[in-house]
PDB file of C-alpha atoms in Angstrom:
ATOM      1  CA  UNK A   1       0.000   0.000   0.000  1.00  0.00           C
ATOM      2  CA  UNK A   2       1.557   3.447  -0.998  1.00  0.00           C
ATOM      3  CA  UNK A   3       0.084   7.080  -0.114  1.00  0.00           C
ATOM      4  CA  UNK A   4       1.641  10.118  -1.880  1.00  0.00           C
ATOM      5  CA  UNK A   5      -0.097  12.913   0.139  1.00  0.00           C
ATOM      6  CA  UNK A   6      -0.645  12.622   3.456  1.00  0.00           C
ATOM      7  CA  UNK A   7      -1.957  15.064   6.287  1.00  0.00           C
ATOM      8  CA  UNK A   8      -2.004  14.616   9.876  1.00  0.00           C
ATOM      9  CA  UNK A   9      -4.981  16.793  11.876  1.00  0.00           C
ATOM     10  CA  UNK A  10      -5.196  17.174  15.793  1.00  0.00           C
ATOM     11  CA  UNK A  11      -3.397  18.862  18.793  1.00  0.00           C
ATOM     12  CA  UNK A  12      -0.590  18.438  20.755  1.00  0.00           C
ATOM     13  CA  UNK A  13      -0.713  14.479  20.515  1.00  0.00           C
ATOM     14  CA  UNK A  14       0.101  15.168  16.633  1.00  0.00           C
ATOM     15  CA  UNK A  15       1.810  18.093  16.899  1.00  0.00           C
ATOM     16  CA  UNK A  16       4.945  16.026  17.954  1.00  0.00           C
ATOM     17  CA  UNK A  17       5.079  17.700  22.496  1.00  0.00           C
ATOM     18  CA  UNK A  18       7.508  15.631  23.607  1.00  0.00           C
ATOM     19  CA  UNK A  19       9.689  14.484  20.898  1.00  0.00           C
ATOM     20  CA  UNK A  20      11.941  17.477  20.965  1.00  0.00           C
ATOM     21  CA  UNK A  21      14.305  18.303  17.712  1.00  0.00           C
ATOM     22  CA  UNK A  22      15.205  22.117  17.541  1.00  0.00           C
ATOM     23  CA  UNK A  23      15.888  21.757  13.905  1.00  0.00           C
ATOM     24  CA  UNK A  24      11.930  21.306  13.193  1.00  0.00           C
ATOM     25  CA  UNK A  25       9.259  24.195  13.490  1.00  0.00           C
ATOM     26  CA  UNK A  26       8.146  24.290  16.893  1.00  0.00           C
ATOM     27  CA  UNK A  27      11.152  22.330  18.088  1.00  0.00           C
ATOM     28  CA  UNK A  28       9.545  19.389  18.135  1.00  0.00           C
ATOM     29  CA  UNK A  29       9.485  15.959  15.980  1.00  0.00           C
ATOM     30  CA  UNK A  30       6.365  13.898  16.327  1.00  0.00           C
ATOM     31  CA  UNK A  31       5.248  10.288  15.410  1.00  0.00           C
ATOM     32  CA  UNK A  32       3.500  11.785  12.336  1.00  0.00           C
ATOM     33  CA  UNK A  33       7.080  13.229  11.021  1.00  0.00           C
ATOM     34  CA  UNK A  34       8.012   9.272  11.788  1.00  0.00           C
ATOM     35  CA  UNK A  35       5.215   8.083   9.378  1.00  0.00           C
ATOM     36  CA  UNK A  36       6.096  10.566   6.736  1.00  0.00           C
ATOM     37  CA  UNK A  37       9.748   9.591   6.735  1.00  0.00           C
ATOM     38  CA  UNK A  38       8.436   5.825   6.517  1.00  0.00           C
ATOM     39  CA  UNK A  39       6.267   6.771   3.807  1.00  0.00           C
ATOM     40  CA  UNK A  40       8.484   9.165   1.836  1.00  0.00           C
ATOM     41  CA  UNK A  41       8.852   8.640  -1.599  1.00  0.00           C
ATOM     42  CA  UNK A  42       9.666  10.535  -5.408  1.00  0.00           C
ATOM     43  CA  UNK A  43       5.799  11.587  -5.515  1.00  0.00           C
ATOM     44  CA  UNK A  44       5.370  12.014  -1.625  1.00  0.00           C
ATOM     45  CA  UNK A  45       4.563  15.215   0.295  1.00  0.00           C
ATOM     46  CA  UNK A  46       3.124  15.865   3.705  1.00  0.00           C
ATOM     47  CA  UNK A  47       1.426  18.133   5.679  1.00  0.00           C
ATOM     48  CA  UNK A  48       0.476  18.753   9.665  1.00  0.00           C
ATOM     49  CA  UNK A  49      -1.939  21.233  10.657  1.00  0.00           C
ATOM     50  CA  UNK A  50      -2.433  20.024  14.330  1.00  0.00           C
ATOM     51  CA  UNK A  51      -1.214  22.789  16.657  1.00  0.00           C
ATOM     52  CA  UNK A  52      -1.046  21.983  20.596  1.00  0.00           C
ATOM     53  CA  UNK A  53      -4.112  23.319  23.083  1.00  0.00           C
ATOM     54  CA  UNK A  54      -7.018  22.724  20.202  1.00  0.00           C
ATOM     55  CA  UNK A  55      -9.909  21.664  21.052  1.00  0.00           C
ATOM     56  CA  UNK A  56     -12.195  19.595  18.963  1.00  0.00           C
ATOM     57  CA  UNK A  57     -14.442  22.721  17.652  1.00  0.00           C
ATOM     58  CA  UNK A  58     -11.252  24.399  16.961  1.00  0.00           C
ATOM     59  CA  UNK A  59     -10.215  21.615  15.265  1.00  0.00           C
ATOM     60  CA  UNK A  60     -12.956  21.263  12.689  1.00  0.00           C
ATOM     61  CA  UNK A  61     -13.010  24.774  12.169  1.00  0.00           C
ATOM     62  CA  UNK A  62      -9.551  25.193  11.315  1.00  0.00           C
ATOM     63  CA  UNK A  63      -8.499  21.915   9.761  1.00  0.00           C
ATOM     64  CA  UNK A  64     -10.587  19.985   8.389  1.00  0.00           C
ATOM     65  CA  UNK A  65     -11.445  22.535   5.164  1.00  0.00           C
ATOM     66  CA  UNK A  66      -7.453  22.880   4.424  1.00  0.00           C
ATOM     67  CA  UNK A  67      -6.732  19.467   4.885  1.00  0.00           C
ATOM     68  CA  UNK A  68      -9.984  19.016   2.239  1.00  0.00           C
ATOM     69  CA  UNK A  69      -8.275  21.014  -0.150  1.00  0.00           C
ATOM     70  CA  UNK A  70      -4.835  19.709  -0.434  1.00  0.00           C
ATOM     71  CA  UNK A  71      -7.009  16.267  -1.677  1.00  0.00           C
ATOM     72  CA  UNK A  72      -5.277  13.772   0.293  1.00  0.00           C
ATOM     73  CA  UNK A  73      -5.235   9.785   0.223  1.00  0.00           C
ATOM     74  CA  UNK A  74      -4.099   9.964   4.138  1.00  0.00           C
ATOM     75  CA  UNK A  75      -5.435  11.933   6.906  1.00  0.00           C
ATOM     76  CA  UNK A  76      -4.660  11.042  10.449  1.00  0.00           C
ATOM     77  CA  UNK A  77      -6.895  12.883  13.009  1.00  0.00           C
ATOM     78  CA  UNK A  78      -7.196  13.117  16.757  1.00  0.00           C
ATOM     79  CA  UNK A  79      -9.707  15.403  18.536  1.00  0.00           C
ATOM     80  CA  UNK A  80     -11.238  15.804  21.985  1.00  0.00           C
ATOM     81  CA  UNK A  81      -8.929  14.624  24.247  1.00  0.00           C
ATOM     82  CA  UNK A  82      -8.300  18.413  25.445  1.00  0.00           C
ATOM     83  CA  UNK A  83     -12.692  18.930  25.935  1.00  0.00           C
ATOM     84  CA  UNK A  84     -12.835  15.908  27.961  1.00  0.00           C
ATOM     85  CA  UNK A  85     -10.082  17.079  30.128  1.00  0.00           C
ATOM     86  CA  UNK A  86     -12.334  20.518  30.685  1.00  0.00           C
ATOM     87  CA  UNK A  87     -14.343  20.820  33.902  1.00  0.00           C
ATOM     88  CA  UNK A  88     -17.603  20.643  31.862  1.00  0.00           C
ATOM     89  CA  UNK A  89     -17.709  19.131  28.500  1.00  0.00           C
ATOM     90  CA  UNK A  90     -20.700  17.833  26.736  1.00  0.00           C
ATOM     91  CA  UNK A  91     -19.119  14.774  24.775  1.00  0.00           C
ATOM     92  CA  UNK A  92     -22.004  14.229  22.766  1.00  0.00           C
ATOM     93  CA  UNK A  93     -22.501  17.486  21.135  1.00  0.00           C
ATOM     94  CA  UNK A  94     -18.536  17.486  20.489  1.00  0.00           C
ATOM     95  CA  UNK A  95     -19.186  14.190  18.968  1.00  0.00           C
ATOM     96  CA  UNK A  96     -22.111  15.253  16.418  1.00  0.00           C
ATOM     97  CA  UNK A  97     -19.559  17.921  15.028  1.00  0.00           C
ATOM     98  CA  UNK A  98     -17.104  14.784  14.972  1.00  0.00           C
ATOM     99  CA  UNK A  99     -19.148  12.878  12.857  1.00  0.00           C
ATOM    100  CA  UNK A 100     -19.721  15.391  10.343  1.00  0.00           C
ATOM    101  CA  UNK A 101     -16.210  16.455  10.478  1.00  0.00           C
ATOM    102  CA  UNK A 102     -14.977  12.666   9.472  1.00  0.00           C
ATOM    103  CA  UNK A 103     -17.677  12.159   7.060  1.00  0.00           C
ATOM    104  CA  UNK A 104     -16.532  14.922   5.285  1.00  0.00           C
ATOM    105  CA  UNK A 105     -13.160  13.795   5.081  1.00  0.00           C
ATOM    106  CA  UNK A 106     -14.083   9.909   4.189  1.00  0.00           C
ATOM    107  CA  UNK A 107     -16.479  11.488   1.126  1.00  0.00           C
ATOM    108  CA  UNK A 108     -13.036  12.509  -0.861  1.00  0.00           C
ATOM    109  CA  UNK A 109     -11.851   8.915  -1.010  1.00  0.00           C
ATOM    110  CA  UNK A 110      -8.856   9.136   1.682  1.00  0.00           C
ATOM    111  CA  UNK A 111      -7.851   6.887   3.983  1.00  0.00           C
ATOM    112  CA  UNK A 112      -9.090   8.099   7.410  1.00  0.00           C
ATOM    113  CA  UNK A 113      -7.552   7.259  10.609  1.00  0.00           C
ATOM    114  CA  UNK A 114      -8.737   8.246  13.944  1.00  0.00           C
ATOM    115  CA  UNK A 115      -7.305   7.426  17.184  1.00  0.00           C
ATOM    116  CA  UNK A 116      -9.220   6.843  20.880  1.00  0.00           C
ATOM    117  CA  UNK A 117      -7.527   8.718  23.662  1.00  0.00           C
ATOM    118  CA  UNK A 118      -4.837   6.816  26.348  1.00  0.00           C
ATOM    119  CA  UNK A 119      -6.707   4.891  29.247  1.00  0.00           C
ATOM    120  CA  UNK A 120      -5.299   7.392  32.323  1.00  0.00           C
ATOM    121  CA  UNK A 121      -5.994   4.513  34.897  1.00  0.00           C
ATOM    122  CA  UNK A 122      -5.265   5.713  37.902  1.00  0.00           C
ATOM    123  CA  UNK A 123      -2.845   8.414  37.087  1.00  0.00           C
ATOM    124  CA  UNK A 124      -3.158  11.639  39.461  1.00  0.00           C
ATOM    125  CA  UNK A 125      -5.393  14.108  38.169  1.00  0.00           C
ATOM    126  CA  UNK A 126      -6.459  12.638  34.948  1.00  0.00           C
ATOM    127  CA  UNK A 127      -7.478   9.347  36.240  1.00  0.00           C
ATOM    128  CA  UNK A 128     -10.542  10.708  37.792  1.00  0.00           C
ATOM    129  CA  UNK A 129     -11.791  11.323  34.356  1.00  0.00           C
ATOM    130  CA  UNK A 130     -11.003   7.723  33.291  1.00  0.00           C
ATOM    131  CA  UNK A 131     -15.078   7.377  33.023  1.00  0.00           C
ATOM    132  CA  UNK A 132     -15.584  10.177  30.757  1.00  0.00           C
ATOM    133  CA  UNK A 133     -12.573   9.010  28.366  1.00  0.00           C
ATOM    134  CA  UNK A 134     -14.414   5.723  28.261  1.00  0.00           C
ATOM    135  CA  UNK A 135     -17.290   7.620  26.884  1.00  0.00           C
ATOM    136  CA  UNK A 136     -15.407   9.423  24.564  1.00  0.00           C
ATOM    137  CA  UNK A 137     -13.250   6.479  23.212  1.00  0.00           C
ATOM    138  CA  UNK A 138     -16.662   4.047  22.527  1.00  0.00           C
ATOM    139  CA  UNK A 139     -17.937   7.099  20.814  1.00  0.00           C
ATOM    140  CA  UNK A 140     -15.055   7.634  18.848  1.00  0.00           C
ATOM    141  CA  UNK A 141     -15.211   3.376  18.193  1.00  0.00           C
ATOM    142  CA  UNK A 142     -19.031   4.537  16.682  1.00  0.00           C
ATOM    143  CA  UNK A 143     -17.600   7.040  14.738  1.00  0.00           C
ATOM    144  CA  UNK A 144     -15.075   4.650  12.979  1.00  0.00           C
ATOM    145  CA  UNK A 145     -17.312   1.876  12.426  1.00  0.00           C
ATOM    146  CA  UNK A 146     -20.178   4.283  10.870  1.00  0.00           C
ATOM    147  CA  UNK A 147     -17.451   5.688   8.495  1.00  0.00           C
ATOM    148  CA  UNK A 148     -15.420   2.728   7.587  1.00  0.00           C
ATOM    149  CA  UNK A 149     -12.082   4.747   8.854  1.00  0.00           C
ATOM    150  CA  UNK A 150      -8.885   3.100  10.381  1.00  0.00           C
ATOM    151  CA  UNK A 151      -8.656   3.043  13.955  1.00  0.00           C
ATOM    152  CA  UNK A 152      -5.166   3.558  16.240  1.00  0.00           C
ATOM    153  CA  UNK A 153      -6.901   1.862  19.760  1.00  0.00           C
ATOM    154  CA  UNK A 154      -4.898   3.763  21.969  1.00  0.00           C
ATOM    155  CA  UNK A 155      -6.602   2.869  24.914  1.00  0.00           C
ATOM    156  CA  UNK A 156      -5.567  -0.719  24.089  1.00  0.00           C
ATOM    157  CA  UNK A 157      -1.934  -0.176  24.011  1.00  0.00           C
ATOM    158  CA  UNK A 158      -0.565  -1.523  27.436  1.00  0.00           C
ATOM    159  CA  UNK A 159       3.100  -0.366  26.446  1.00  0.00           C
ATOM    160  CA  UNK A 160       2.302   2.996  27.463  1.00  0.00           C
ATOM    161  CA  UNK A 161       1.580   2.393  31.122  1.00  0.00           C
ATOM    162  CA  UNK A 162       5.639   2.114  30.892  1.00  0.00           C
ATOM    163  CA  UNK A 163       5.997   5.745  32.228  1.00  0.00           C
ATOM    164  CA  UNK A 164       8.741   6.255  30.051  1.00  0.00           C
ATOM    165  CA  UNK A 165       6.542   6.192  27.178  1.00  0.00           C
ATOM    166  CA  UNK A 166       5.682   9.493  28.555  1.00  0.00           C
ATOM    167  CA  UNK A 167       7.413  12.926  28.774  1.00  0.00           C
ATOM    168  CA  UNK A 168       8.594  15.079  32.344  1.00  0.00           C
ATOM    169  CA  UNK A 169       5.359  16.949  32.603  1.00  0.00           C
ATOM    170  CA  UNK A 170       3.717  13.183  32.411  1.00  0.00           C
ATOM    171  CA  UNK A 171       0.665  14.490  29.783  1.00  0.00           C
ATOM    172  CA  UNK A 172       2.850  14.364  26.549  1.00  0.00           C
ATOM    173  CA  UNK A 173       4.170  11.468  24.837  1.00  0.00           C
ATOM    174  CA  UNK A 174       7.965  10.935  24.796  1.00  0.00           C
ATOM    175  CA  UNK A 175      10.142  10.535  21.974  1.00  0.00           C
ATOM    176  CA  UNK A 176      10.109   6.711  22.753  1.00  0.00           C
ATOM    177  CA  UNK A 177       5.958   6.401  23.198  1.00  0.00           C
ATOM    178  CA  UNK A 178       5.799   8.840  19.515  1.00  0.00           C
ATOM    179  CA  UNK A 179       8.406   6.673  18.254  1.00  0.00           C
ATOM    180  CA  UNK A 180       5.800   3.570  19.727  1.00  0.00           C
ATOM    181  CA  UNK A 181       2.649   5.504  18.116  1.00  0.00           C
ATOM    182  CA  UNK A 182       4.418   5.378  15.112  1.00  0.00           C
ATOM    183  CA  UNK A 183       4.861   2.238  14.837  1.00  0.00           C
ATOM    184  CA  UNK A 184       0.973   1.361  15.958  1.00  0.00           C
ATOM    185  CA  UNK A 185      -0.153   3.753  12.956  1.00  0.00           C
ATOM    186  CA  UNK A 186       2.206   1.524  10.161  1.00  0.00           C
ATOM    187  CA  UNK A 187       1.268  -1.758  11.665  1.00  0.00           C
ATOM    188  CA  UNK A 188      -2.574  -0.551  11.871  1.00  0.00           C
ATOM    189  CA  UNK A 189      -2.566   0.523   8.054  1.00  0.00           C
ATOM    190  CA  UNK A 190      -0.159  -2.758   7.134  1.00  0.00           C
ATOM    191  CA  UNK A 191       2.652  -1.151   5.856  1.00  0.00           C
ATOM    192  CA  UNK A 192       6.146  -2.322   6.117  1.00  0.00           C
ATOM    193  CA  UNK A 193       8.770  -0.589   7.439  1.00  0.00           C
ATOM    194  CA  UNK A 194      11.804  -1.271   9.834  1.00  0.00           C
ATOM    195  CA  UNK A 195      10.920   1.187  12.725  1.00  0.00           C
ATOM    196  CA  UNK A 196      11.989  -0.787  16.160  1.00  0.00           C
ATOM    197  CA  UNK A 197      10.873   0.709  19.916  1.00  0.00           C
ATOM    198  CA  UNK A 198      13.502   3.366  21.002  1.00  0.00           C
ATOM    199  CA  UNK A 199      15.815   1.835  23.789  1.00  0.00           C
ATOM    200  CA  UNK A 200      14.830   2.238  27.066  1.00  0.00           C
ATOM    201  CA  UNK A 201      16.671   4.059  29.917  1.00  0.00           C
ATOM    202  CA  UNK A 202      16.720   2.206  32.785  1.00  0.00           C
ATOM    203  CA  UNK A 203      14.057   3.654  35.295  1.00  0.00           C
ATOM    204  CA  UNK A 204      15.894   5.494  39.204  1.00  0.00           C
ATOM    205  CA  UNK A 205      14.838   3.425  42.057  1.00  0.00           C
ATOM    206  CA  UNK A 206      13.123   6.411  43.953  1.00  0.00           C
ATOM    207  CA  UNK A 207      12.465   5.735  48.007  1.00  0.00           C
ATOM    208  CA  UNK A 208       8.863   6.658  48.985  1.00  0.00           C
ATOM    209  CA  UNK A 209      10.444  10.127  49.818  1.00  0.00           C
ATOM    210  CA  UNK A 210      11.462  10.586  46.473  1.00  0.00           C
ATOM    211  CA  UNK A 211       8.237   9.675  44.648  1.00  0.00           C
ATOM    212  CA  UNK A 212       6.561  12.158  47.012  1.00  0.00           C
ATOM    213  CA  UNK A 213       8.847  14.718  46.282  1.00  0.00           C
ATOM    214  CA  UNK A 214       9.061  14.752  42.601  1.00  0.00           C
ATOM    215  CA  UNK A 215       5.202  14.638  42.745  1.00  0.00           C
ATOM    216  CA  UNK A 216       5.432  17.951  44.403  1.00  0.00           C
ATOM    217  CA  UNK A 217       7.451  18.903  41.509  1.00  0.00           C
ATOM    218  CA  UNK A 218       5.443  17.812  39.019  1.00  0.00           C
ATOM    219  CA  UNK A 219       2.347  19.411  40.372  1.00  0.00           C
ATOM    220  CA  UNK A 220       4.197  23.306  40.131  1.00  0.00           C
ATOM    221  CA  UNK A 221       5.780  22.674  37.288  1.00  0.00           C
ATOM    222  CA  UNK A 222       3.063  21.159  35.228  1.00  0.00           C
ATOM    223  CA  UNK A 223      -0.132  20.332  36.694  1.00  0.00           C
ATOM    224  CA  UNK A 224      -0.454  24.487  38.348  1.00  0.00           C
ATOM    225  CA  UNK A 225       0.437  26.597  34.371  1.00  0.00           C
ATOM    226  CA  UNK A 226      -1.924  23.472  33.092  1.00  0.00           C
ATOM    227  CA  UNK A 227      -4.929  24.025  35.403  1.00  0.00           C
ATOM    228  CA  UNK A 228      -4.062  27.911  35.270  1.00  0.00           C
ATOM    229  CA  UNK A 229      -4.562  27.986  31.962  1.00  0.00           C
ATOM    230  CA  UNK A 230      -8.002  26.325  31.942  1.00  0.00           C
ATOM    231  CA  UNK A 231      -9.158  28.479  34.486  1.00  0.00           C
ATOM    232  CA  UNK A 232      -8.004  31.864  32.286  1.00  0.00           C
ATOM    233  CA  UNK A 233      -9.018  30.323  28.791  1.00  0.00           C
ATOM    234  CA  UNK A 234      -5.636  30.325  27.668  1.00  0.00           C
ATOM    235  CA  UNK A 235      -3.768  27.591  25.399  1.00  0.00           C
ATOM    236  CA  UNK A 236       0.235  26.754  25.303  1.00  0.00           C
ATOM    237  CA  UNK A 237      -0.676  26.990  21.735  1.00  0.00           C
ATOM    238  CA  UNK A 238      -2.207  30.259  21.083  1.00  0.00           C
ATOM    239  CA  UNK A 239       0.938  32.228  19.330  1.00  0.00           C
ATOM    240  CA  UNK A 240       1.826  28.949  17.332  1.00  0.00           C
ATOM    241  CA  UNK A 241       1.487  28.205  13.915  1.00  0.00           C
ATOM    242  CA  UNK A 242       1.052  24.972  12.019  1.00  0.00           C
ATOM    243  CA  UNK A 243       4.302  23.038  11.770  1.00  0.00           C
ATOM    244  CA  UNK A 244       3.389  21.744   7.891  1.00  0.00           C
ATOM    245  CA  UNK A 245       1.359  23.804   6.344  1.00  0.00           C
ATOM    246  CA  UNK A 246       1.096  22.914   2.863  1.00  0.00           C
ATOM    247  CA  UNK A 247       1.643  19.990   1.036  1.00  0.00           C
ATOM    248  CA  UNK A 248       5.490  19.426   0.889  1.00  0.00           C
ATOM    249  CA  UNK A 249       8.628  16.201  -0.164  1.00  0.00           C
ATOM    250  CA  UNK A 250       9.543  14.373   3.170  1.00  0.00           C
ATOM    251  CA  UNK A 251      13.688  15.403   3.352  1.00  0.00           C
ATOM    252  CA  UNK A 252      14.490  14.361   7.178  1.00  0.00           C
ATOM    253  CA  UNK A 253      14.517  11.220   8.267  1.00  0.00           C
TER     254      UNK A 253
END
């Protein structure tokens, strides 16, 4: 199976947060970049529109009509995760505008894929919401199934409870879980390639003290700015630009 254009929709998760490279706009990589590079070819190009902090509405709005017009045979797309993490969210209206927003893409022919959102167990914080992501996810399965699209069951993959899937502030992927995703999305649309899991660093044995302490840590670093900014309406993405924004050859790799 080949693709020659292909453009990746969505936030943060798509973006590339937590794969740093300062040589790539925003400083940051991504598993999508990872696909490209797979997929790169003579009569390739490649786009990403997603842009870290947007919501699902802001997704639609801004996305899905570019991503229309470039006529692509591969769009990846992952929405809502940032709503459901909102004090009050009503999933089902967010999914309506879902729908439509995925039917509209499936209508030009391309190859869909849509994602369900991590399982946060019982993570601090975000597992209290591990209800309403259950919601979300088996409306997202709905949403597949109804449109025939490809679907990257996130909430399935038990690597990522390794926590060094994950990035410092413990809400991003790292560059080993996008280098992971990366190899879900191939392996979900059955195409070859030779990508391996990034090695692992061998985890600190931390004393009860020290658990408690970088918890602390973790909480004024990155949970405080993160619940600040919900509280003020503010996104860590508001002065940022798309990464890809037109249609371009794959050159890093």
């Amino acid at each position: 199976m080949t693709f020659s254009r292909f453009v990746a929709l969505g936030d943060s998760f798509t973006e590339g947060v937590g794969d740093p490279d300062n040589t790539r706009p925003n400083g940051v990589r991504g598993w999508a970049d990872r696909v490209a590079e797979v997929l790169k070819g003579d009569d390739f190009a490649y786009a990403n529109l997603a842009i870290r902090g947007r919501k699902l509405l802001q997704i639609v709005a801004e996305q899905i009509d570019p991503a229309i017009a470039m006529q692509p045979d591969l769009v990846t797309i992952y929405a809502g995760a940032n709503d459901v993490l909102r004090p009050r969210v009503d999933i089902d209206r967010l999914m309506q505008s879902y729908d439509h927003a995925i039917g509209r893409l499936t209508e030009t022919g391309a190859r869909v894929v849509m994602f369900t959102a991590y399982d946060p167990g019982d993570a601090p914080i975000f597992g209290a919401l591990r209800g309403r992501f259950a919601i979300y996810n088996e409306l997202v399965r709905e949403v597949a199934d109804r449109h025939g699209t490809t679907l990257v069951d996130f909430w399935r993959l038990g690597d990522y409870r390794d926590d060094r899937l994950w990035d410092v502030d413990r809400m991003h992927m790292s560059s080993a879980g996008h280098q992971r995703m990366a190899i879900a999305v191939l392996d979900t649309l059955g195409i070859e390639h030779d990508l391996r899991p990034l090695e692992l660093t061998e985890r600190p044995v931390l004393t009860g003290r020290d658990r408690r302490a970088a918890n602390v840590d973790w909480v004024k670093a990155y949970a405080a700015p993160w619940v600040k900014r919900r509280l003020t309406g503010t996104s860590s993405g508001d002065n940022l630009s798309p990464r890809w924004p037109a249609l371009a050859p794959v050159t890093a790799g």
